[in-house]
Amino acid sequence: MDKSIGQNLEVWLDFRKDITPDSEIRMWDFYGGRQWVLKYVPRFGKTIEAGCGMGRFNFYLSNIGLNMEGVDFDSELIKYLEDWQKKRNIQTKFICSNISELPYEDNSLNCCISLGVVEHFIEGPGQPISEFYRVLKPGGIAIIATPSIHFANAFHHLKLKIRKYLKKIFKLKLQDSPFFQYWIRPKHLKKIIEKSGLKVSRYGGLDLLYCFYEMGKNEGNNINPKSFSVFIANLFENTFLANFGAQSFTVSYKPGKNMLCFLCGESNATQESLSEFDVPICVDCQKNVQSEYYKKGKAIKYSLPYIIKPPVKPVTEELCEYCGKKYQSDELFEDFGFTKKVCPACIKIKEINIELSNKFIKPIWRKRGQI
Ligand SMILES: [Zn+2]
Ligand SMILES: [Zn+2]
């Protein structure tokens, strides 16, 4: 049997016919996960986005100074993305590969991001996650998300379960629809990830809003901004109720000797740091102000309530709040989703970037479709 490449290509061709890198970037919260990615992606070494699709994070994180590579099994898509970025004058790298057989050496990467990908493997998400473990350096970070079984699709799941038992008991030959994906609760995802050897340091649910979208509370491609669902999501997205949200989100590290320090990139983080912090940190860096953001239990909060359909802004002249110099806002990324004004040079400074990602994050954007 051929190795699964995570669903057949036809399904994906259909899925992506209405989206473009622009539309994906303008929805770059990734279903409420952007603040997690920004917080936990290491600023040193190479990061891959495994199953990058339209390359949203590959483009975004490259632009804020990270060394990124996007991996996807669809060679046509990669060609399209390479052409697209040429026109935009963005320089990031794409690799065509099946993510359950990554073209990287053992212990060679600082981070793997994989959002909404591993649930599409019919054999289950174990193989690609083991690959992430293999290619990460000790102390490297994996950021893995899948859809969760949330309140809006719980009934659908119940129906599937009943159908499965009926088939078994009565030996019925019911036709199943083609496999698309698994839905995995946060706790279950943690279990699966830890089987690979990775250790999960943060996990939970997020994106209450999307559940309402799935219930049909939407206007075309967008959730109605004046709806009750937006009101509820604004109230509860930062509470335990987020566990009933549409996404399971996890942050893990690869344990081992000489782990990478999250804050300086040296292989000198201590095992003990992991009882106090979410990520491995060396003794010296534990004294840095940035280490405060990574203390266990520190939540990430939006600095504004949800904006569902933000207007696309023209390029404007701004004043950087870090260096005081004037700069032009980015045509595509605008203010990069931060509430504090920052110029293209300052945004690439690791300490500034970490501060922005922990303190000045904007809320979810829901603009989708062609722009
Ligand atoms: Zn350090
Ligand atoms: Zn500046």
Tab-separated table of C-alpha atoms and ligand atoms in Angstrom:
chain	number	residue	atom	x	y	z
A	1	MET	CA	0.000	0.000	0.000
A	2	ASP	CA	1.172	3.491	-0.758
A	3	LYS	CA	2.225	5.576	2.184
A	4	SER	CA	-0.497	7.972	3.260
A	5	ILE	CA	0.312	11.523	2.365
A	6	GLY	CA	-2.403	12.898	4.569
A	7	GLN	CA	-5.543	12.740	2.488
A	8	ASN	CA	-5.699	12.690	-1.244
A	9	LEU	CA	-4.692	15.728	-3.175
A	10	GLU	CA	-8.112	16.124	-4.823
A	11	VAL	CA	-9.676	17.004	-1.468
A	12	TRP	CA	-7.078	19.680	-0.892
A	13	LEU	CA	-7.391	21.124	-4.380
A	14	ASP	CA	-11.083	21.571	-3.693
A	15	PHE	CA	-10.436	22.959	-0.218
A	16	ARG	CA	-8.053	25.639	-1.363
A	17	LYS	CA	-9.850	26.830	-4.472
A	18	ASP	CA	-11.393	29.784	-2.596
A	19	ILE	CA	-8.327	30.827	-0.624
A	20	THR	CA	-5.129	32.661	-1.418
A	21	PRO	CA	-2.047	33.507	0.652
A	22	ASP	CA	-3.493	37.033	0.977
A	23	SER	CA	-6.814	35.856	2.341
A	24	GLU	CA	-5.111	33.409	4.693
A	25	ILE	CA	-2.682	36.020	5.958
A	26	ARG	CA	-5.551	38.417	6.603
A	27	MET	CA	-7.030	35.694	8.800
A	28	TRP	CA	-3.651	35.068	10.337
A	29	ASP	CA	-4.843	34.452	13.818
A	30	PHE	CA	-5.156	30.809	12.687
A	31	TYR	CA	-8.417	30.191	14.486
A	32	GLY	CA	-7.215	31.900	17.623
A	33	GLY	CA	-3.824	30.166	17.703
A	34	ARG	CA	-1.580	32.998	16.554
A	35	GLN	CA	-0.823	34.218	20.060
A	36	TRP	CA	0.313	30.720	21.050
A	37	VAL	CA	2.548	30.361	18.010
A	38	LEU	CA	4.063	33.802	18.518
A	39	LYS	CA	4.699	33.174	22.169
A	40	TYR	CA	6.262	29.725	21.865
A	41	VAL	CA	8.152	29.744	18.576
A	42	PRO	CA	11.870	29.961	19.410
A	43	ARG	CA	13.627	33.006	17.932
A	44	PHE	CA	16.820	31.019	17.247
A	45	GLY	CA	17.629	28.303	14.721
A	46	LYS	CA	15.439	26.914	11.995
A	47	THR	CA	11.667	26.471	12.298
A	48	ILE	CA	9.572	24.491	9.850
A	49	GLU	CA	5.858	24.735	9.231
A	50	ALA	CA	4.998	21.095	8.566
A	51	GLY	CA	1.984	21.004	6.254
A	52	CYS	CA	2.183	24.703	5.466
A	53	GLY	CA	-0.723	24.920	2.996
A	54	MET	CA	-0.936	28.546	1.872
A	55	GLY	CA	2.171	29.303	3.918
A	56	ARG	CA	0.551	31.744	6.313
A	57	PHE	CA	2.978	31.333	9.211
A	58	ASN	CA	5.928	30.761	6.951
A	59	PHE	CA	5.402	34.220	5.433
A	60	TYR	CA	4.426	35.896	8.673
A	61	LEU	CA	7.267	34.571	10.825
A	62	SER	CA	9.883	35.166	8.101
A	63	ASN	CA	8.805	38.775	8.039
A	64	ILE	CA	9.341	39.165	11.746
A	65	GLY	CA	12.864	37.833	11.510
A	66	LEU	CA	12.647	34.054	11.944
A	67	ASN	CA	14.478	31.447	9.865
A	68	MET	CA	11.525	29.578	8.342
A	69	GLU	CA	10.891	26.720	5.927
A	70	GLY	CA	7.436	25.604	4.820
A	71	VAL	CA	6.923	21.912	4.041
A	72	ASP	CA	3.982	20.621	2.007
A	73	PHE	CA	3.334	17.534	-0.129
A	74	ASP	CA	1.664	19.472	-2.950
A	75	SER	CA	4.344	20.417	-5.506
A	76	GLU	CA	1.951	22.576	-7.570
A	77	LEU	CA	1.086	24.561	-4.474
A	78	ILE	CA	4.737	25.127	-3.653
A	79	LYS	CA	5.381	26.436	-7.123
A	80	TYR	CA	2.415	28.767	-6.775
A	81	LEU	CA	3.681	30.043	-3.396
A	82	GLU	CA	7.162	30.627	-4.765
A	83	ASP	CA	5.719	32.701	-7.613
A	84	TRP	CA	3.444	34.548	-5.240
A	85	GLN	CA	6.261	35.538	-2.910
A	86	LYS	CA	8.431	36.716	-5.790
A	87	LYS	CA	5.732	39.236	-6.681
A	88	ARG	CA	5.541	40.325	-3.042
A	89	ASN	CA	9.284	40.495	-2.610
A	90	ILE	CA	9.199	38.099	0.332
A	91	GLN	CA	11.997	35.560	0.634
A	92	THR	CA	11.118	32.395	2.441
A	93	LYS	CA	11.767	28.766	1.621
A	94	PHE	CA	9.384	25.956	0.687
A	95	ILE	CA	10.188	22.244	0.564
A	96	CYS	CA	8.054	19.604	-1.146
A	97	SER	CA	7.796	16.587	1.138
A	98	ASN	CA	5.453	14.260	2.949
A	99	ILE	CA	5.613	15.341	6.594
A	100	SER	CA	5.656	11.757	7.836
A	101	GLU	CA	9.087	11.451	6.184
A	102	LEU	CA	10.775	14.801	6.635
A	103	PRO	CA	13.934	15.589	4.643
A	104	TYR	CA	15.877	16.754	7.705
A	105	GLU	CA	18.625	15.146	9.779
A	106	ASP	CA	17.962	13.864	13.291
A	107	ASN	CA	18.302	16.604	15.942
A	108	SER	CA	18.612	19.409	13.396
A	109	LEU	CA	15.697	21.830	13.941
A	110	ASN	CA	14.718	24.240	16.710
A	111	CYS	CA	10.977	24.133	16.087
A	112	CYS	CA	8.185	22.353	14.194
A	113	ILE	CA	4.857	24.084	13.792
A	114	SER	CA	2.016	21.940	12.501
A	115	LEU	CA	-1.476	23.369	12.648
A	116	GLY	CA	-4.470	21.412	11.432
A	117	VAL	CA	-2.407	18.799	9.599
A	118	VAL	CA	-1.707	15.583	11.554
A	119	GLU	CA	-5.432	14.801	11.955
A	120	HIS	CA	-5.671	14.144	8.210
A	121	PHE	CA	-3.597	10.948	8.282
A	122	ILE	CA	-5.930	7.978	8.139
A	123	GLU	CA	-3.489	5.850	10.164
A	124	GLY	CA	-3.619	8.474	12.902
A	125	PRO	CA	-1.298	11.353	13.768
A	126	GLY	CA	1.440	9.201	15.373
A	127	GLN	CA	3.872	8.946	12.438
A	128	PRO	CA	4.213	12.662	11.591
A	129	ILE	CA	4.514	13.513	15.291
A	130	SER	CA	7.331	10.931	15.669
A	131	GLU	CA	9.036	12.671	12.758
A	132	PHE	CA	8.823	16.002	14.584
A	133	TYR	CA	10.453	14.318	17.576
A	134	ARG	CA	13.216	12.891	15.406
A	135	VAL	CA	14.169	16.115	13.632
A	136	LEU	CA	14.020	18.404	16.676
A	137	LYS	CA	17.129	19.152	18.690
A	138	PRO	CA	16.853	18.415	22.426
A	139	GLY	CA	14.999	21.385	23.881
A	140	GLY	CA	13.391	22.080	20.473
A	141	ILE	CA	9.726	23.052	20.461
A	142	ALA	CA	6.764	21.452	18.659
A	143	ILE	CA	3.570	23.474	18.299
A	144	ILE	CA	0.827	21.091	17.218
A	145	ALA	CA	-2.890	21.792	16.824
A	146	THR	CA	-5.850	19.756	15.599
A	147	PRO	CA	-9.593	20.365	15.500
A	148	SER	CA	-11.305	19.423	18.769
A	149	ILE	CA	-14.646	17.738	19.435
A	150	HIS	CA	-16.476	20.875	20.499
A	151	PHE	CA	-20.019	21.643	21.526
A	152	ALA	CA	-21.172	22.413	18.008
A	153	ASN	CA	-20.101	19.081	16.513
A	154	ALA	CA	-20.636	16.801	19.529
A	155	PHE	CA	-23.959	15.610	18.073
A	156	HIS	CA	-22.295	14.758	14.772
A	157	HIS	CA	-19.795	12.621	16.681
A	158	LEU	CA	-22.496	10.854	18.601
A	159	LYS	CA	-24.161	9.943	15.300
A	160	LEU	CA	-20.873	8.557	13.949
A	161	LYS	CA	-20.371	6.454	17.087
A	162	ILE	CA	-23.896	5.016	16.961
A	163	ARG	CA	-23.444	4.198	13.290
A	164	LYS	CA	-20.174	2.416	14.034
A	165	TYR	CA	-21.775	0.226	16.719
A	166	LEU	CA	-24.812	-0.546	14.576
A	167	LYS	CA	-22.506	-1.647	11.785
A	168	LYS	CA	-20.616	-3.904	14.150
A	169	ILE	CA	-23.605	-5.441	15.906
A	170	PHE	CA	-25.770	-6.048	12.847
A	171	LYS	CA	-22.868	-6.536	10.423
A	172	LEU	CA	-24.382	-3.842	8.231
A	173	LYS	CA	-22.678	-2.764	5.052
A	174	LEU	CA	-23.241	0.968	5.413
A	175	GLN	CA	-21.342	3.140	2.980
A	176	ASP	CA	-18.951	5.484	4.775
A	177	SER	CA	-18.129	8.880	3.360
A	178	PRO	CA	-14.435	9.266	2.437
A	179	PHE	CA	-12.119	9.958	5.341
A	180	PHE	CA	-11.260	13.602	5.853
A	181	GLN	CA	-9.979	14.129	9.396
A	182	TYR	CA	-10.070	13.130	13.042
A	183	TRP	CA	-11.257	15.472	15.779
A	184	ILE	CA	-9.073	15.181	18.864
A	185	ARG	CA	-9.774	16.578	22.330
A	186	PRO	CA	-6.851	18.481	23.944
A	187	LYS	CA	-6.142	15.808	26.575
A	188	HIS	CA	-6.168	13.050	23.993
A	189	LEU	CA	-3.840	15.020	21.721
A	190	LYS	CA	-1.426	15.422	24.638
A	191	LYS	CA	-1.433	11.645	25.129
A	192	ILE	CA	-0.746	10.965	21.456
A	193	ILE	CA	2.090	13.521	21.380
A	194	GLU	CA	3.756	12.121	24.501
A	195	LYS	CA	3.875	8.651	22.933
A	196	SER	CA	6.440	10.072	20.485
A	197	GLY	CA	8.795	11.077	23.309
A	198	LEU	CA	7.933	14.792	23.237
A	199	LYS	CA	6.801	16.322	26.536
A	200	VAL	CA	3.750	18.563	26.438
A	201	SER	CA	4.171	21.663	28.579
A	202	ARG	CA	1.032	23.582	27.582
A	203	TYR	CA	-2.191	22.293	26.120
A	204	GLY	CA	-5.796	23.296	25.962
A	205	GLY	CA	-8.698	24.312	23.824
A	206	LEU	CA	-9.196	27.567	22.072
A	207	ASP	CA	-11.424	29.360	19.623
A	208	LEU	CA	-14.926	29.355	20.987
A	209	LEU	CA	-15.952	31.575	18.124
A	210	TYR	CA	-15.457	29.003	15.404
A	211	CYS	CA	-17.993	26.663	17.047
A	212	PHE	CA	-20.667	29.270	16.421
A	213	TYR	CA	-19.473	29.604	12.862
A	214	GLU	CA	-19.970	25.856	12.411
A	215	MET	CA	-23.452	26.188	13.848
A	216	GLY	CA	-24.227	28.469	10.951
A	217	LYS	CA	-24.062	31.774	12.767
A	218	ASN	CA	-22.222	33.373	9.932
A	219	GLU	CA	-22.555	35.732	7.036
A	220	GLY	CA	-20.889	34.075	4.076
A	221	ASN	CA	-17.290	33.516	5.069
A	222	ASN	CA	-17.453	35.644	8.176
A	223	ILE	CA	-19.079	35.417	11.569
A	224	ASN	CA	-21.611	38.144	12.117
A	225	PRO	CA	-19.726	40.731	14.204
A	226	LYS	CA	-22.850	41.874	16.037
A	227	SER	CA	-23.917	38.375	16.985
A	228	PHE	CA	-24.368	36.802	20.399
A	229	SER	CA	-21.535	34.388	19.565
A	230	VAL	CA	-19.017	37.224	19.313
A	231	PHE	CA	-20.249	38.585	22.640
A	232	ILE	CA	-19.833	35.136	24.277
A	233	ALA	CA	-16.450	34.515	22.669
A	234	ASN	CA	-15.141	37.880	23.884
A	235	LEU	CA	-16.311	37.090	27.394
A	236	PHE	CA	-14.953	33.575	27.694
A	237	GLU	CA	-12.041	33.073	25.282
A	238	ASN	CA	-9.532	33.607	28.092
A	239	THR	CA	-11.294	31.373	30.636
A	240	PHE	CA	-11.554	27.596	31.125
A	241	LEU	CA	-14.618	27.666	28.835
A	242	ALA	CA	-12.194	27.988	25.923
A	243	ASN	CA	-11.727	24.226	26.399
A	244	PHE	CA	-15.032	23.844	24.597
A	245	GLY	CA	-13.557	25.658	21.614
A	246	ALA	CA	-12.921	24.313	18.143
A	247	GLN	CA	-9.154	23.776	18.377
A	248	SER	CA	-6.879	21.584	20.488
A	249	PHE	CA	-3.589	23.383	20.899
A	250	THR	CA	-0.340	22.021	22.341
A	251	VAL	CA	3.210	23.166	23.017
A	252	SER	CA	5.838	20.471	23.591
A	253	TYR	CA	9.595	20.208	23.929
A	254	LYS	CA	12.003	17.405	23.166
A	255	PRO	CA	13.584	16.312	26.440
A	256	GLY	CA	17.233	15.294	26.611
A	257	LYS	CA	20.731	16.295	27.634
A	258	ASN	CA	22.027	19.729	26.613
A	259	MET	CA	18.641	21.171	25.738
A	260	LEU	CA	18.365	24.406	23.754
A	261	CYS	CA	17.638	27.456	25.865
A	262	PHE	CA	14.516	29.136	24.511
A	263	LEU	CA	15.858	32.636	25.205
A	264	CYS	CA	19.484	32.496	24.028
A	265	GLY	CA	19.525	29.489	21.685
A	266	GLU	CA	22.532	27.883	23.413
A	267	SER	CA	22.411	24.189	24.364
A	268	ASN	CA	22.665	24.891	28.065
A	269	ALA	CA	19.109	24.855	29.421
A	270	THR	CA	18.562	23.049	32.681
A	271	GLN	CA	16.132	20.207	33.325
A	272	GLU	CA	15.054	22.015	36.508
A	273	SER	CA	13.901	25.052	34.507
A	274	LEU	CA	11.005	22.961	33.212
A	275	SER	CA	9.367	22.779	36.616
A	276	GLU	CA	9.161	26.582	36.652
A	277	PHE	CA	8.858	27.477	32.948
A	278	ASP	CA	6.916	26.158	29.935
A	279	VAL	CA	10.106	26.010	27.860
A	280	PRO	CA	13.719	25.026	28.661
A	281	ILE	CA	15.742	28.047	29.861
A	282	CYS	CA	19.402	28.300	30.967
A	283	VAL	CA	20.460	29.630	34.382
A	284	ASP	CA	21.595	33.017	33.032
A	285	CYS	CA	18.445	33.606	30.968
A	286	GLN	CA	16.236	32.746	33.926
A	287	LYS	CA	17.255	36.183	35.242
A	288	ASN	CA	16.110	37.991	32.059
A	289	VAL	CA	12.845	39.915	32.091
A	290	GLN	CA	11.574	37.844	29.140
A	291	SER	CA	11.703	34.678	31.229
A	292	GLU	CA	8.753	36.063	33.245
A	293	TYR	CA	6.469	35.507	30.222
A	294	TYR	CA	7.289	31.801	30.187
A	295	LYS	CA	6.548	31.031	33.850
A	296	LYS	CA	4.117	28.135	34.130
A	297	GLY	CA	0.459	29.109	34.142
A	298	LYS	CA	0.955	32.548	32.539
A	299	ALA	CA	-1.931	33.016	30.151
A	300	ILE	CA	-1.751	35.003	26.954
A	301	LYS	CA	-4.383	37.658	26.743
A	302	TYR	CA	-5.568	39.696	23.817
A	303	SER	CA	-5.102	43.405	24.250
A	304	LEU	CA	-8.412	44.138	22.457
A	305	PRO	CA	-11.721	42.337	21.976
A	306	TYR	CA	-12.432	40.437	18.767
A	307	ILE	CA	-12.515	42.269	15.470
A	308	ILE	CA	-14.355	40.167	12.959
A	309	LYS	CA	-14.008	42.045	9.736
A	310	PRO	CA	-11.255	44.582	10.069
A	311	PRO	CA	-10.980	46.917	7.108
A	312	VAL	CA	-7.969	46.389	4.849
A	313	LYS	CA	-5.774	49.378	5.590
A	314	PRO	CA	-3.811	51.345	3.029
A	315	VAL	CA	-0.094	51.821	3.667
A	316	THR	CA	0.411	54.590	6.216
A	317	GLU	CA	3.391	56.419	7.717
A	318	GLU	CA	3.921	55.458	11.359
A	319	LEU	CA	6.282	56.267	14.207
A	320	CYS	CA	8.084	53.312	15.803
A	321	GLU	CA	7.437	53.255	19.553
A	322	TYR	CA	10.770	51.519	20.127
A	323	CYS	CA	13.341	53.509	18.118
A	324	GLY	CA	11.318	56.652	17.385
A	325	LYS	CA	11.953	56.468	13.636
A	326	LYS	CA	9.324	56.903	10.905
A	327	TYR	CA	8.398	53.889	8.779
A	328	GLN	CA	5.777	52.730	6.258
A	329	SER	CA	3.273	50.111	7.433
A	330	ASP	CA	3.396	46.796	5.549
A	331	GLU	CA	1.055	46.497	2.572
A	332	LEU	CA	0.039	42.941	3.426
A	333	PHE	CA	0.837	42.410	7.101
A	334	GLU	CA	-0.143	45.972	8.089
A	335	ASP	CA	0.795	46.264	11.799
A	336	PHE	CA	1.629	42.539	12.123
A	337	GLY	CA	-1.230	42.175	14.580
A	338	PHE	CA	0.363	44.160	17.406
A	339	THR	CA	-1.164	47.129	19.184
A	340	LYS	CA	2.229	48.795	19.696
A	341	LYS	CA	3.758	50.518	16.662
A	342	VAL	CA	6.945	48.840	15.549
A	343	CYS	CA	9.182	49.400	12.525
A	344	PRO	CA	10.418	46.539	10.264
A	345	ALA	CA	13.880	46.713	11.873
A	346	CYS	CA	12.738	46.681	15.503
A	347	ILE	CA	10.206	43.888	14.950
A	348	LYS	CA	13.117	41.579	14.102
A	349	ILE	CA	14.903	42.240	17.411
A	350	LYS	CA	14.250	39.114	19.454
A	351	GLU	CA	13.594	40.831	22.798
A	352	ILE	CA	11.166	43.307	21.208
A	353	ASN	CA	9.479	40.561	19.254
A	354	ILE	CA	8.990	38.504	22.430
A	355	GLU	CA	7.592	41.483	24.325
A	356	LEU	CA	5.113	42.261	21.514
A	357	SER	CA	4.036	38.636	21.330
A	358	ASN	CA	3.340	38.467	25.034
A	359	LYS	CA	1.908	41.890	25.789
A	360	PHE	CA	0.622	43.647	22.693
A	361	ILE	CA	-1.204	41.003	20.719
A	362	LYS	CA	-4.315	41.953	18.769
A	363	PRO	CA	-7.385	39.759	18.791
A	364	ILE	CA	-8.815	37.384	16.229
A	365	TRP	CA	-9.384	38.497	12.695
A	366	ARG	CA	-12.028	36.786	10.627
A	367	LYS	CA	-11.666	38.282	7.226
A	368	ARG	CA	-11.573	35.496	4.712
A	369	GLY	CA	-12.263	34.985	1.042
A	370	GLN	CA	-10.882	36.994	-1.800
A	371	ILE	CA	-9.703	40.486	-1.072
B	1	ZN	ZN	19.829	31.025	27.790
B	2	ZN	ZN	11.991	50.905	15.322
